[in-house]
Tab-separated table of C-alpha atoms in Angstrom:
chain	number	residue	atom	x	y	z
E	21	MET	CA	-134.591	24.340	137.349
E	22	THR	CA	-134.195	22.479	133.874
E	23	ILE	CA	-132.240	19.050	133.960
E	24	LEU	CA	-129.767	20.504	131.646
E	25	ASN	CA	-129.007	23.402	134.257
E	26	SER	CA	-128.899	20.826	137.120
E	27	LEU	CA	-126.239	18.682	135.372
E	28	LYS	CA	-124.179	21.778	134.608
E	29	LEU	CA	-124.348	22.628	138.480
E	30	VAL	CA	-123.226	19.163	139.309
E	31	ILE	CA	-120.387	19.095	136.932
E	32	THR	CA	-119.084	22.543	137.965
E	33	THR	CA	-119.484	21.541	141.663
E	34	MET	CA	-117.400	18.287	140.881
E	35	LEU	CA	-114.709	20.298	139.105
E	36	LEU	CA	-114.281	22.853	142.011
E	37	LEU	CA	-114.073	19.966	144.267
E	38	ILE	CA	-111.233	18.250	142.123
E	39	CYS	CA	-109.469	21.476	141.768
E	40	SER	CA	-109.666	22.401	145.619
E	41	THR	CA	-108.354	18.803	146.268
E	42	ILE	CA	-105.490	19.008	143.873
E	43	ALA	CA	-104.572	22.639	145.309
E	44	PHE	CA	-104.722	21.618	149.063
E	45	GLY	CA	-102.905	18.396	148.148
E	46	GLN	CA	-99.708	20.154	146.602
E	47	LYS	CA	-96.779	20.567	148.942
E	48	LEU	CA	-94.428	23.660	148.543
E	49	ALA	CA	-90.841	22.963	148.131
E	50	PRO	CA	-88.563	24.911	150.449
E	51	LYS	CA	-86.893	27.780	149.277
E	52	GLU	CA	-83.011	27.378	148.773
E	53	ARG	CA	-81.350	29.799	151.042
E	54	ILE	CA	-77.546	30.392	150.188
E	55	LEU	CA	-75.380	32.482	152.408
E	56	ALA	CA	-73.376	34.387	149.984
E	57	PRO	CA	-70.066	36.250	151.211
E	58	ASP	CA	-70.261	39.813	151.185
E	59	GLN	CA	-66.650	39.975	149.813
E	60	THR	CA	-63.820	37.996	148.934
E	61	ILE	CA	-60.343	38.562	149.475
E	62	THR	CA	-57.554	36.605	147.554
E	63	SER	CA	-54.312	36.499	149.826
E	64	THR	CA	-51.106	37.429	148.357
E	65	ILE	CA	-49.468	35.483	151.029
E	66	THR	CA	-50.970	31.993	150.423
E	67	GLY	CA	-52.867	32.423	147.163
E	68	LYS	CA	-56.135	31.368	148.887
E	69	ASP	CA	-59.651	33.146	148.898
E	70	TYR	CA	-61.069	34.272	152.087
E	71	GLN	CA	-64.811	34.889	152.210
E	72	LEU	CA	-65.986	37.743	154.384
E	73	TYR	CA	-69.610	37.736	155.879
E	74	LEU	CA	-70.385	41.271	157.426
E	75	SER	CA	-72.843	42.400	159.879
E	76	PHE	CA	-73.268	45.986	160.950
E	77	PRO	CA	-74.829	47.619	163.947
E	78	LYS	CA	-78.370	48.755	163.399
E	79	ASN	CA	-77.477	52.646	163.247
E	80	TYR	CA	-74.580	52.333	161.080
E	81	SER	CA	-74.407	54.838	158.419
E	82	THR	CA	-71.968	56.443	156.014
E	83	LYS	CA	-73.322	59.746	156.657
E	84	ASP	CA	-71.724	60.230	160.067
E	85	SER	CA	-68.119	60.025	161.566
E	86	ILE	CA	-68.984	57.206	164.105
E	87	THR	CA	-66.342	54.342	163.905
E	88	TYR	CA	-66.761	50.833	165.392
E	89	PRO	CA	-65.154	47.809	166.979
E	90	VAL	CA	-64.531	44.920	164.873
E	91	LEU	CA	-65.244	41.121	166.007
E	92	TYR	CA	-63.556	38.716	163.778
E	93	VAL	CA	-65.310	35.275	163.958
E	94	LEU	CA	-63.433	32.301	162.504
E	95	ASP	CA	-65.363	29.618	160.511
E	96	GLY	CA	-67.421	32.565	159.257
E	97	MET	CA	-69.553	30.845	156.892
E	98	ASN	CA	-71.470	28.993	159.609
E	99	ALA	CA	-70.440	30.894	163.081
E	100	SER	CA	-71.060	34.374	161.799
E	101	ARG	CA	-74.875	33.821	160.994
E	102	ILE	CA	-75.241	32.390	164.489
E	103	ILE	CA	-73.705	35.284	166.319
E	104	SER	CA	-75.294	37.855	163.960
E	105	GLY	CA	-78.508	36.377	164.961
E	106	ILE	CA	-77.955	36.663	168.624
E	107	ARG	CA	-77.105	40.224	168.538
E	108	PRO	CA	-80.374	41.677	167.583
E	109	LEU	CA	-82.097	39.929	170.425
E	110	MET	CA	-79.619	41.150	172.767
E	111	HIS	CA	-79.940	44.735	171.493
E	112	LEU	CA	-83.603	44.617	172.471
E	113	GLY	CA	-82.533	44.951	176.064
E	114	ASN	CA	-79.665	47.665	175.040
E	115	GLN	CA	-77.391	45.277	176.442
E	116	LEU	CA	-74.463	45.267	173.892
E	117	GLU	CA	-72.079	47.781	172.472
E	118	ASP	CA	-72.354	48.470	168.796
E	119	VAL	CA	-69.845	46.281	166.891
E	120	ILE	CA	-69.104	45.349	163.215
E	121	ILE	CA	-68.980	41.637	162.963
E	122	VAL	CA	-66.734	40.005	160.284
E	123	GLY	CA	-67.075	36.230	159.681
E	124	ILE	CA	-63.873	34.767	158.097
E	125	GLY	CA	-64.615	31.864	155.627
E	126	SER	CA	-62.160	29.562	154.294
E	127	GLY	CA	-63.855	27.701	151.609
E	128	LEU	CA	-67.410	27.458	149.966
E	129	ASP	CA	-67.505	23.541	150.285
E	130	PRO	CA	-66.966	21.214	153.120
E	131	LEU	CA	-63.634	19.820	151.786
E	132	SER	CA	-61.990	23.165	151.100
E	133	TRP	CA	-63.300	24.744	154.380
E	134	TYR	CA	-61.951	22.009	156.427
E	135	ASN	CA	-58.708	21.652	154.529
E	136	ASN	CA	-57.923	25.395	154.745
E	137	ARG	CA	-58.938	25.741	158.399
E	138	TYR	CA	-56.813	22.751	159.361
E	139	ASN	CA	-53.783	24.466	157.843
E	140	ASP	CA	-54.690	28.292	158.715
E	141	TYR	CA	-55.858	27.553	162.513
E	142	THR	CA	-52.976	25.373	163.625
E	143	THR	CA	-49.850	26.641	165.356
E	144	SER	CA	-47.387	24.103	164.559
E	145	VAL	CA	-46.538	21.246	161.944
E	146	SER	CA	-47.748	18.018	163.406
E	147	ILE	CA	-47.990	14.744	161.857
E	148	PRO	CA	-51.646	13.620	161.621
E	149	ARG	CA	-52.509	10.487	163.897
E	150	ASP	CA	-55.291	7.845	162.909
E	151	GLU	CA	-58.944	8.396	163.783
E	152	THR	CA	-58.621	6.544	167.134
E	153	THR	CA	-56.630	9.374	168.774
E	154	ARG	CA	-57.216	13.161	169.260
E	155	ASP	CA	-56.440	14.121	165.809
E	156	LYS	CA	-59.116	12.725	163.456
E	157	ALA	CA	-58.238	14.792	160.379
E	158	ASN	CA	-56.742	12.162	158.036
E	159	GLY	CA	-59.003	9.377	159.624
E	160	LEU	CA	-62.651	10.443	160.035
E	161	TRP	CA	-62.385	13.400	157.710
E	162	GLY	CA	-60.316	11.743	155.107
E	163	LYS	CA	-62.709	8.956	154.901
E	164	LYS	CA	-65.782	11.372	154.857
E	165	PHE	CA	-64.309	13.275	151.935
E	166	ASP	CA	-62.273	10.561	150.319
E	167	VAL	CA	-58.989	12.729	151.016
E	168	PRO	CA	-55.746	10.929	149.890
E	169	LYS	CA	-53.514	10.314	152.946
E	170	GLY	CA	-51.293	13.282	153.822
E	171	ASN	CA	-53.424	15.870	152.056
E	172	PHE	CA	-54.284	17.843	155.177
E	173	LYS	CA	-51.464	20.373	155.927
E	174	SER	CA	-50.874	22.065	159.416
E	175	GLY	CA	-48.766	24.846	160.782
E	176	GLY	CA	-50.125	27.983	159.137
E	177	ALA	CA	-51.337	30.008	162.055
E	178	ALA	CA	-48.435	32.491	161.779
E	179	LYS	CA	-49.296	33.042	157.996
E	180	PHE	CA	-52.851	33.295	158.710
E	181	LEU	CA	-52.459	35.964	161.297
E	182	LYS	CA	-50.443	37.852	158.945
E	183	ILE	CA	-53.168	37.761	156.422
E	184	ILE	CA	-55.616	39.109	158.846
E	185	LYS	CA	-53.121	41.871	159.878
E	186	THR	CA	-51.740	42.800	156.553
E	187	GLU	CA	-54.822	42.110	154.140
E	188	ILE	CA	-58.068	41.440	155.720
E	189	ALA	CA	-58.078	44.291	158.199
E	190	PRO	CA	-56.494	46.730	155.923
E	191	TYR	CA	-59.247	46.140	153.584
E	192	LEU	CA	-61.944	46.622	156.147
E	193	ASP	CA	-60.432	49.656	157.476
E	194	LYS	CA	-60.224	51.260	154.128
E	195	ASN	CA	-63.880	50.227	153.099
E	196	TYR	CA	-65.726	50.348	156.488
E	197	LYS	CA	-66.185	52.524	159.536
E	198	THR	CA	-63.870	50.274	161.675
E	199	ASN	CA	-61.444	51.445	164.652
E	200	ALA	CA	-58.520	49.943	166.252
E	201	ASP	CA	-60.611	47.986	168.702
E	202	ARG	CA	-60.388	44.445	167.673
E	203	GLY	CA	-61.689	41.208	168.769
E	204	ILE	CA	-61.280	37.459	167.724
E	205	THR	CA	-63.083	34.426	168.491
E	206	GLY	CA	-63.036	30.839	167.399
E	207	HIS	CA	-63.946	27.216	168.200
E	208	SER	CA	-62.105	24.139	168.270
E	209	LEU	CA	-59.131	24.547	165.951
E	210	GLY	CA	-60.370	28.081	165.691
E	211	GLY	CA	-60.249	28.161	169.502
E	212	LEU	CA	-56.509	26.933	169.239
E	213	PHE	CA	-55.674	29.821	166.830
E	214	THR	CA	-57.531	32.470	169.163
E	215	ALA	CA	-55.400	30.942	171.980
E	216	TYR	CA	-52.197	31.454	169.810
E	217	CYS	CA	-53.393	35.186	169.035
E	218	LEU	CA	-53.573	35.599	172.932
E	219	VAL	CA	-50.304	34.049	174.165
E	220	ASN	CA	-48.464	35.889	171.379
E	221	SER	CA	-50.648	39.119	171.708
E	222	ASP	CA	-48.928	42.304	170.767
E	223	GLY	CA	-52.366	44.300	171.628
E	224	TYR	CA	-53.756	44.079	168.007
E	225	PHE	CA	-56.482	42.299	169.504
E	226	THR	CA	-57.793	43.133	172.825
E	227	ARG	CA	-60.880	40.800	173.111
E	228	PHE	CA	-60.674	37.158	172.821
E	229	GLY	CA	-63.113	34.299	172.766
E	230	ILE	CA	-61.357	31.165	173.102
E	231	ASN	CA	-63.936	28.340	172.667
E	232	SER	CA	-63.538	24.541	172.941
E	233	PRO	CA	-59.865	25.190	171.960
E	234	ALA	CA	-57.830	22.329	170.605
E	235	ILE	CA	-54.825	23.102	172.820
E	236	TRP	CA	-53.928	19.670	172.872
E	237	TRP	CA	-52.654	20.017	169.326
E	238	ASP	CA	-48.884	18.965	168.801
E	239	ASN	CA	-48.633	17.169	172.297
E	240	GLU	CA	-49.986	20.385	173.981
E	241	LYS	CA	-47.129	22.547	172.652
E	242	LEU	CA	-48.914	25.784	172.654
E	243	LEU	CA	-50.504	25.159	176.069
E	244	ASN	CA	-47.013	24.455	177.537
E	245	GLN	CA	-45.798	27.667	176.109
E	246	ALA	CA	-48.722	29.616	177.600
E	247	VAL	CA	-48.290	28.117	180.958
E	248	ALA	CA	-44.653	28.795	180.832
E	249	GLN	CA	-45.416	32.523	179.847
E	250	PHE	CA	-48.140	32.921	182.523
E	251	THR	CA	-45.860	31.562	185.325
E	252	GLU	CA	-42.588	33.203	184.349
E	253	ASN	CA	-43.926	36.860	183.321
E	254	LYS	CA	-45.385	38.585	186.233
E	255	ILE	CA	-46.004	41.518	184.093
E	256	TRP	CA	-47.594	41.287	180.725
E	257	ASP	CA	-47.485	44.902	178.875
E	258	LEU	CA	-50.800	44.555	177.068
E	259	PRO	CA	-53.696	47.312	176.818
E	260	GLN	CA	-56.663	46.338	178.748
E	261	THR	CA	-57.811	43.066	177.488
E	262	LYS	CA	-60.972	40.903	177.856
E	263	VAL	CA	-60.696	36.990	177.710
E	264	PHE	CA	-63.644	34.584	177.634
E	265	ILE	CA	-62.746	30.833	177.603
E	266	SER	CA	-65.392	27.957	177.378
E	267	VAL	CA	-65.915	24.217	176.702
E	268	GLY	CA	-68.703	21.905	176.926
E	269	ASP	CA	-68.454	19.282	179.815
E	270	GLN	CA	-69.544	16.373	177.372
E	271	GLU	CA	-66.719	16.961	174.976
E	272	ASP	CA	-63.886	14.374	174.511
E	273	SER	CA	-62.083	13.596	177.896
E	274	PHE	CA	-59.010	15.688	177.332
E	275	MET	CA	-60.890	18.865	176.196
E	276	VAL	CA	-61.870	20.157	179.626
E	277	PRO	CA	-58.848	19.340	181.424
E	278	THR	CA	-56.717	21.345	179.044
E	279	MET	CA	-59.126	24.151	178.872
E	280	MET	CA	-59.091	24.311	182.666
E	281	LYS	CA	-55.210	24.165	182.748
E	282	PHE	CA	-54.795	27.171	180.385
E	283	SER	CA	-57.627	29.204	182.129
E	284	LYS	CA	-56.425	28.661	185.982
E	285	TYR	CA	-52.754	29.415	184.909
E	286	LEU	CA	-54.038	32.573	183.393
E	287	GLU	CA	-56.175	33.278	186.338
E	288	ASP	CA	-53.470	32.690	188.797
E	289	SER	CA	-51.231	35.035	186.878
E	290	ASN	CA	-53.522	37.794	188.171
E	291	TYR	CA	-52.441	40.169	185.326
E	292	GLU	CA	-54.088	43.524	186.117
E	293	ASN	CA	-54.655	44.428	182.353
E	294	ILE	CA	-56.460	41.035	181.656
E	295	ASP	CA	-60.142	40.628	182.542
E	296	LEU	CA	-60.603	36.823	182.377
E	297	LYS	CA	-64.066	34.836	182.507
E	298	TRP	CA	-64.198	31.115	181.770
E	299	LYS	CA	-67.140	28.717	181.761
E	300	ILE	CA	-68.128	24.780	181.402
E	301	PHE	CA	-71.271	24.450	179.741
E	302	ASP	CA	-73.362	21.671	181.415
E	303	GLY	CA	-74.755	19.060	179.062
E	304	GLU	CA	-73.081	20.181	175.686
E	305	ASN	CA	-70.563	18.557	173.420
E	306	HIS	CA	-68.385	19.760	171.054
E	307	ILE	CA	-70.998	20.511	168.583
E	308	SER	CA	-73.918	21.491	170.555
E	309	VAL	CA	-71.862	23.958	172.427
E	310	ILE	CA	-71.279	26.245	169.567
E	311	PRO	CA	-74.402	28.503	169.911
E	312	ALA	CA	-74.234	28.702	173.661
E	313	SER	CA	-70.606	29.751	173.550
E	314	LEU	CA	-71.009	32.056	170.743
E	315	SER	CA	-73.856	33.823	172.837
E	316	LYS	CA	-71.720	33.912	175.852
E	317	THR	CA	-68.887	35.270	173.760
E	318	ILE	CA	-70.486	38.471	172.797
E	319	ASN	CA	-72.224	38.932	175.844
E	320	ILE	CA	-68.927	38.763	177.970
E	321	LEU	CA	-66.663	40.692	175.365
E	322	TYR	CA	-69.303	43.407	174.218
E	323	ARG	CA	-71.849	43.734	177.086
E	324	LYS	CA	-72.228	47.323	177.892
E	325	LYS	CA	-70.796	48.536	181.225
């Protein structure tokens, strides 16, 4: 081998080593994954947009006449992806009924999401307290988003329920293969709203997942209504209804007692048409309990017989 060829070989080898070092040294940027709503509905009642995140049973097809129950999941942008991810695993064991899951979103950014849910999910108008008390909306959240005092509005639950019944559900019924078997689940203020739907139930929903419910709201106004109703009414004229109620044992000190009071009075009423189950999750706080409660919710409400 000539000196020139040897020099070429050395140079080539060095270049290959340099290129390989550069290639292996480069780090890949994470891909941005944006969860986009499948549909958006503008309410004629409030003028607000509601995003719908849809998840369908594995064998859903437009070519047959099969219809499916619907589970409405509040705080849909976040909660629906958790519960939609849980379902395929449970289907591996053939444990669940087929159900269409509809996450209802109330905003595409943190401020609009919290602002809208604070109004839509609360059952009465209540003056916000400061951040040292139970209601932190105009304290912790106000500071987080730099929201002017008094910006958060409350007491819109009746309107939001009307939106579901007269705008969202009819849209879904028109465009997808739904039936009249409807469930609803929510967490925190969403749990408050779900409890409100149960206490005022007319049979429109027959499956309820009430998780970490904020039934301390407005000096326990809804809780007191529920206790009076469960105590005084020995018969509740409803179709067969499933109810699951949960809370984490590490949540704020007032969460477990109010949840237990609601659950025990409903349990003691012994309504023949109410199938009630409740659970306190060990070692879970108000946030960490969300995946556990959603998993248990779909398992309790839609587990095959």
